[in-house]
mmCIF file of C-alpha atoms and ligand atoms in Angstrom:
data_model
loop_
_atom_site.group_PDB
_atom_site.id
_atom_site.type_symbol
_atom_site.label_atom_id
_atom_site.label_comp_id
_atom_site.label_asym_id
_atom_site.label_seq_id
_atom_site.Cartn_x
_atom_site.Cartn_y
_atom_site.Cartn_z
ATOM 1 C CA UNK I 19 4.149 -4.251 -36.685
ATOM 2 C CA UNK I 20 5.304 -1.024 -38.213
ATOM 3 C CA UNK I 21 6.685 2.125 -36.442
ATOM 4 C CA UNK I 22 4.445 5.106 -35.867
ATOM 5 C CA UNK I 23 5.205 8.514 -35.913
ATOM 6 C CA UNK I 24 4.819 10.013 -32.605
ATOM 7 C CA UNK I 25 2.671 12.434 -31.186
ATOM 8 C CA UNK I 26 3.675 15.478 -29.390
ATOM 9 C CA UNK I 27 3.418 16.516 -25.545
ATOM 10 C CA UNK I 28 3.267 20.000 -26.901
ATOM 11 C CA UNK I 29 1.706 21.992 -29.911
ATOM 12 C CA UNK I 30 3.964 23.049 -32.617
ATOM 13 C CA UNK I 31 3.815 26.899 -31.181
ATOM 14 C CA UNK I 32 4.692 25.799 -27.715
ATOM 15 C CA UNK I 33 8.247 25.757 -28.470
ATOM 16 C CA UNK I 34 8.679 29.658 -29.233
ATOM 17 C CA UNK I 35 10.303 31.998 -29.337
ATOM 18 C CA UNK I 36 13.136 29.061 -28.767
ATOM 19 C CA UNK I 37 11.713 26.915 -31.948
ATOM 20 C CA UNK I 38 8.901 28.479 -34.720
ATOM 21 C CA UNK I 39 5.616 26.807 -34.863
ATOM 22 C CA UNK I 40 6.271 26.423 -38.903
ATOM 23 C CA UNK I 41 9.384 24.648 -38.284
ATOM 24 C CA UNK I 42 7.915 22.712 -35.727
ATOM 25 C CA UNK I 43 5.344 21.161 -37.849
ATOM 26 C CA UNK I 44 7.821 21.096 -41.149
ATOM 27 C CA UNK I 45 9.804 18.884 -39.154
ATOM 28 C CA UNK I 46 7.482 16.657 -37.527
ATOM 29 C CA UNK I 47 5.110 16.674 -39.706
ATOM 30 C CA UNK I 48 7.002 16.222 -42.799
ATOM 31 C CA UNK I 49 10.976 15.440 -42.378
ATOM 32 C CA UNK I 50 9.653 13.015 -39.300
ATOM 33 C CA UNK I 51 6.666 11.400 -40.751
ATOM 34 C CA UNK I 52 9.085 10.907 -44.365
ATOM 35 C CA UNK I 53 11.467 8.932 -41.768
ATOM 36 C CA UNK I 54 8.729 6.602 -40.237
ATOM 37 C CA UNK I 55 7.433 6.026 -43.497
ATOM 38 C CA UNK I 56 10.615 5.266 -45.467
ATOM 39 C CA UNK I 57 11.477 3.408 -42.531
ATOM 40 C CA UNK I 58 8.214 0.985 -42.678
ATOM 41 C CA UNK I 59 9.072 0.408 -46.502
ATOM 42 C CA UNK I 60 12.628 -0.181 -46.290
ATOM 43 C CA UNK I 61 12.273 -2.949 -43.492
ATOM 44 C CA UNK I 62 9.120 -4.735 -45.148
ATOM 45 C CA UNK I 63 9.498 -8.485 -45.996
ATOM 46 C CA UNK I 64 13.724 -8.018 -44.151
ATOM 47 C CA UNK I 65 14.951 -9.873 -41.050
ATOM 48 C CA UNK I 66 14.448 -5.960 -39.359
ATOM 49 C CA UNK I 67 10.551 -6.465 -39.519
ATOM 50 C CA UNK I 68 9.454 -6.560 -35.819
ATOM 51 C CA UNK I 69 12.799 -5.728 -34.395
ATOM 52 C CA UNK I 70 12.944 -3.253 -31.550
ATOM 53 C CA UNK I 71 14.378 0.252 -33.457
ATOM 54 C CA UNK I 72 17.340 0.039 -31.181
ATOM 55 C CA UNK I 73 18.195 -3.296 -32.364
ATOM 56 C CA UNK I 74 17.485 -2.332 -36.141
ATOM 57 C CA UNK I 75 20.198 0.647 -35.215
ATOM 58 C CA UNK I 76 22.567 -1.891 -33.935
ATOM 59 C CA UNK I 77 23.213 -4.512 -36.499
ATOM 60 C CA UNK I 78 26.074 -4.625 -38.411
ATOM 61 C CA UNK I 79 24.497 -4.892 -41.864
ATOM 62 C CA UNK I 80 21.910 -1.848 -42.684
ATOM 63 C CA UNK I 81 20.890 -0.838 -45.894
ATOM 64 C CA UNK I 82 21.828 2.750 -46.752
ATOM 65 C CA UNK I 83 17.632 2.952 -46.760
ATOM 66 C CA UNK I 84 17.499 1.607 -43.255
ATOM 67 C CA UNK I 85 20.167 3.081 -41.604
ATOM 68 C CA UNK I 86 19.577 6.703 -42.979
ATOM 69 C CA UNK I 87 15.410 6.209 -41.948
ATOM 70 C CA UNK I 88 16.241 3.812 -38.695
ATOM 71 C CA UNK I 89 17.991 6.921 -37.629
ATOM 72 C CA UNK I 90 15.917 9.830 -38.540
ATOM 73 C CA UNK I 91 12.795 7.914 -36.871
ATOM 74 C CA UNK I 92 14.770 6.940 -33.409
ATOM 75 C CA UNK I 93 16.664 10.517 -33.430
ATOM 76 C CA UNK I 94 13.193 12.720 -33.743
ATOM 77 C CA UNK I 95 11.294 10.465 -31.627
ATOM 78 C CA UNK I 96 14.304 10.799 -28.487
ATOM 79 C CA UNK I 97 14.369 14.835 -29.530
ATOM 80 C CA UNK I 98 11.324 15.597 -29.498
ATOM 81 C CA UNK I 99 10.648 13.813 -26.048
ATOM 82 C CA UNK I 100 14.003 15.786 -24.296
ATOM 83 C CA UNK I 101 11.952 18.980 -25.878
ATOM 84 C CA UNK I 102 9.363 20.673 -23.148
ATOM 85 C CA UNK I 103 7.713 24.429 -22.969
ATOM 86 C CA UNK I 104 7.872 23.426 -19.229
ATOM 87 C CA UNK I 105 11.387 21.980 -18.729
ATOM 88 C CA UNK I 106 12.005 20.665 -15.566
ATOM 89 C CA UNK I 107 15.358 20.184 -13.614
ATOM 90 C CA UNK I 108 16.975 16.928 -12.908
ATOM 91 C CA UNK I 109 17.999 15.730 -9.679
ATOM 92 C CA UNK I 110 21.129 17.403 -7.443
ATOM 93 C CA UNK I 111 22.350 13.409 -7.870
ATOM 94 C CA UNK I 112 22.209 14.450 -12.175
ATOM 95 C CA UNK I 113 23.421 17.848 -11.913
ATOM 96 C CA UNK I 114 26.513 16.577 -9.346
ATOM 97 C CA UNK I 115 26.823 13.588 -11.983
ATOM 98 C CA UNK I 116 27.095 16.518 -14.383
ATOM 99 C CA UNK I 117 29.261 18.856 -12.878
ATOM 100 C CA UNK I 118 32.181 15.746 -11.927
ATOM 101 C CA UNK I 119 32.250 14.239 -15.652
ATOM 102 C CA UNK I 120 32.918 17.788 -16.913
ATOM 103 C CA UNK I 121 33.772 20.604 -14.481
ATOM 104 C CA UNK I 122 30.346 22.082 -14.121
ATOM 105 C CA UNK I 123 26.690 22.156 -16.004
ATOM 106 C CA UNK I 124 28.349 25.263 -18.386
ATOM 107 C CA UNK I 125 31.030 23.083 -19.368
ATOM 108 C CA UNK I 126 29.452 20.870 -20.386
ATOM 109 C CA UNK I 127 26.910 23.030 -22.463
ATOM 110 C CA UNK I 128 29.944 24.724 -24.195
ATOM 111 C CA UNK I 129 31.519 20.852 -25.078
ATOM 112 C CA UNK I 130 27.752 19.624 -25.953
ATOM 113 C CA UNK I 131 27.477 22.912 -28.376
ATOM 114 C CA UNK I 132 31.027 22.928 -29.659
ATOM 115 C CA UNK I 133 29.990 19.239 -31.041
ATOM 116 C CA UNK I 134 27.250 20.624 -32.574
ATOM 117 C CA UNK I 135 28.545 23.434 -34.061
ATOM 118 C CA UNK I 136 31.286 22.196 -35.443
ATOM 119 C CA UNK I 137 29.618 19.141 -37.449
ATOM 120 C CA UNK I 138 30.051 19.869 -40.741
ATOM 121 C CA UNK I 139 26.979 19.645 -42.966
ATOM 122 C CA UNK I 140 23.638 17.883 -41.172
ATOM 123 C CA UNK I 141 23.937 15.792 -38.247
ATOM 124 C CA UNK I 142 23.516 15.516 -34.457
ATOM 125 C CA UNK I 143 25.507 16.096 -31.594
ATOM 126 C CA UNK I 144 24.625 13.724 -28.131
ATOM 127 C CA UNK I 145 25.178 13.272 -24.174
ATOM 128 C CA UNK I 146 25.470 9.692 -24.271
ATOM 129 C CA UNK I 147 25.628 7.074 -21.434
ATOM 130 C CA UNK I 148 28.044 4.591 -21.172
ATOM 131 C CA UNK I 149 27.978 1.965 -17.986
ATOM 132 C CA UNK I 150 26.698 4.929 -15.777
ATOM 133 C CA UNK I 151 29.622 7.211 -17.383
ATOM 134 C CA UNK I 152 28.364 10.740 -19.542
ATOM 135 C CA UNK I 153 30.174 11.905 -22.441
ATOM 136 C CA UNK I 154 29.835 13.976 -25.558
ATOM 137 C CA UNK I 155 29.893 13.076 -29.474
ATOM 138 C CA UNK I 156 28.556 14.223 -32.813
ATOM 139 C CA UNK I 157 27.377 12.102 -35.440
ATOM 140 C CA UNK I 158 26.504 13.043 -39.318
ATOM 141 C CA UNK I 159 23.118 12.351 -41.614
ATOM 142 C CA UNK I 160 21.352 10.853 -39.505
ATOM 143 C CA UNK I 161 23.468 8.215 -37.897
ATOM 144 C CA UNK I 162 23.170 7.769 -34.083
ATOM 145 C CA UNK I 163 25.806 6.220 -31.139
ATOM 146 C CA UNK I 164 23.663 2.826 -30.838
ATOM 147 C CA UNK I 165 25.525 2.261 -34.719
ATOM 148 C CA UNK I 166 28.171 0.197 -35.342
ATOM 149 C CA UNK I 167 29.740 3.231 -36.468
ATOM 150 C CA UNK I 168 28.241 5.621 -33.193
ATOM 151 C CA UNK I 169 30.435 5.432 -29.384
ATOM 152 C CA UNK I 170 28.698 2.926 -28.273
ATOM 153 C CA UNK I 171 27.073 5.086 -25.613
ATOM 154 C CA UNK I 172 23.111 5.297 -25.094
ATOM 155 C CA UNK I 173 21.959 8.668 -26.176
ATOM 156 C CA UNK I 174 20.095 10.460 -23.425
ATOM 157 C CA UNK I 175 19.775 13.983 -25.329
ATOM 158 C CA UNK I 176 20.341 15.131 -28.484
ATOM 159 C CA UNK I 177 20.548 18.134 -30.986
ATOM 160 C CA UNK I 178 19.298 18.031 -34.259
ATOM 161 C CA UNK I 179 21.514 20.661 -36.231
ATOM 162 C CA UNK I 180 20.379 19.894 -39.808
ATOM 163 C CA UNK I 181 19.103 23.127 -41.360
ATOM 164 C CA UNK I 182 15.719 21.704 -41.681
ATOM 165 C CA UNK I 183 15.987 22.160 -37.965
ATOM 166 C CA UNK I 184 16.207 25.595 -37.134
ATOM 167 C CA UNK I 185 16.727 27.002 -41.119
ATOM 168 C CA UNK I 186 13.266 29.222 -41.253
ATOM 169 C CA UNK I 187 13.711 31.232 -38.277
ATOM 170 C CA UNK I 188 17.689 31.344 -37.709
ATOM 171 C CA UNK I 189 19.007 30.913 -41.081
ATOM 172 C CA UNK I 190 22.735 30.465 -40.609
ATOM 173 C CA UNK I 191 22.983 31.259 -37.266
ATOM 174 C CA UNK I 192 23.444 27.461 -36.167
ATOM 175 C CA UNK I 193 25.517 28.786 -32.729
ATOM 176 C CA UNK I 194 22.198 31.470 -31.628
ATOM 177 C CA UNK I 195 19.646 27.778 -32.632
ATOM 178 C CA UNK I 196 22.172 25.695 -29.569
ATOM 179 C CA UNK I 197 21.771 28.459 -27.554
ATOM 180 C CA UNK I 198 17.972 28.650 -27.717
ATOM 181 C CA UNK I 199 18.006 25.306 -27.201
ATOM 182 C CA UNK I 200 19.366 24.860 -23.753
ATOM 183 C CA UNK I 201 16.121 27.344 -22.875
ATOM 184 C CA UNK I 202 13.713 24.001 -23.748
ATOM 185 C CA UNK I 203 15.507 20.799 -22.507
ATOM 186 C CA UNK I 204 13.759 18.890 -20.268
ATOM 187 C CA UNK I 205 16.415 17.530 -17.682
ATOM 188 C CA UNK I 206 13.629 15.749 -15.716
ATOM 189 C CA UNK I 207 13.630 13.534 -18.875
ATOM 190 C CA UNK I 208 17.460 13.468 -19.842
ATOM 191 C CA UNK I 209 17.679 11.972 -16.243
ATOM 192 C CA UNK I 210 15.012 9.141 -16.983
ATOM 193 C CA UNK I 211 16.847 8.159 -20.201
ATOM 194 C CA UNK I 212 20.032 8.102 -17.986
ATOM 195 C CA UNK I 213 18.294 6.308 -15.287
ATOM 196 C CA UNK I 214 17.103 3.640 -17.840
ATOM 197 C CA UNK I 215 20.266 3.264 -19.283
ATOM 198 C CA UNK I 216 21.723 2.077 -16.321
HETATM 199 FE FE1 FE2 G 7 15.417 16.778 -38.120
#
């Protein structure tokens, strides 16, 4: 059994003016399909060979190869599916769940961005889900809450802020690429990852 790079829902041009086409297929293409492949190699002939990703991402003992390409293919694969031309609302249940854990939906956008902005260097910030409870957290590289090292939460929607994420068409403007952002999140989806977190 090896890992497979995804397809997408949507074409690579769907995504603008919010995400570029080129970027789009740059980063599936290319950055994601390096991950899945690197990821394949590095577990060939190990104890991780035919282990469920989020059990690869949740031992204690990764190889630098592993946990860097474990990451990068479970972290594309969860953005790309919270990613929709034709986002769709969660439930008044989500949004209320939303709104109690931290004040109200823009709250919790400004928390969610000010994790993301404020990483230093490449990483990802995360709403996680923890027994039924939401909360916030950035990790770097391509690390991921499931790690040893992560919150322990389930990740139910994340940002990609390395520059090979939004470089080509925003440059350095890393604050106007979370902004855009919020424009093409699926919450229909964020809801079924929380739902099957549960
Ligand atoms: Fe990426």
């Amino acid at each position: 059994m090896s890992f497979k790079l995804p397809e997408l829902s949507y074409g690579y041009s769907d995504l603008e003016p919010h995400i570029d086409a080129r970027t789009m297929e740059i980063h599936h293409a290319k950055h994601h399909a390096g991950y899945t492949n690197n990821l394949n190699n590095a577990i060939k002939g190990t104890e991780f060979e035919n282990m469920p990703i989020e059990e690869i991402l949740k031992s204690s003992n990764l190889s630098p190869a592993i946990r860097n390409n474990g990451g990068g293919y479970y972290n594309h694969c969860l953005f790309w599916e919270i990613l929709s031309p034709n986002p769709k609302q969660g439930s008044s249940a989500f949004i209320e769940l939303i709104e109690k854990t931290f004040g109200s939906h823009e709250a919790m956008k400004e928390q969610f961005a000010k994790a993301a902005a404020t990483r230093f260097g490449s990483g990802w910030s995360w709403l996680c889900s923890k027994n039924g409870k939401l909360s916030i957290c950035s990790t770097p590289n391509q690390d991921n809450p499931l790690m040893e090292s992560g919150c322990g939460g389930t990740p139910i929607l994340g940002l990609d802020v390395w520059e090979h994420a939004y470089y080509l068409n925003y440059q350095n403007r890393r604050p106007d690429y979370i902004t855009a952002f919020w424009n093409i999140v699926n919450w229909e989806k964020v809801e079924a990852k929380y739902q099957a977190s549960l």
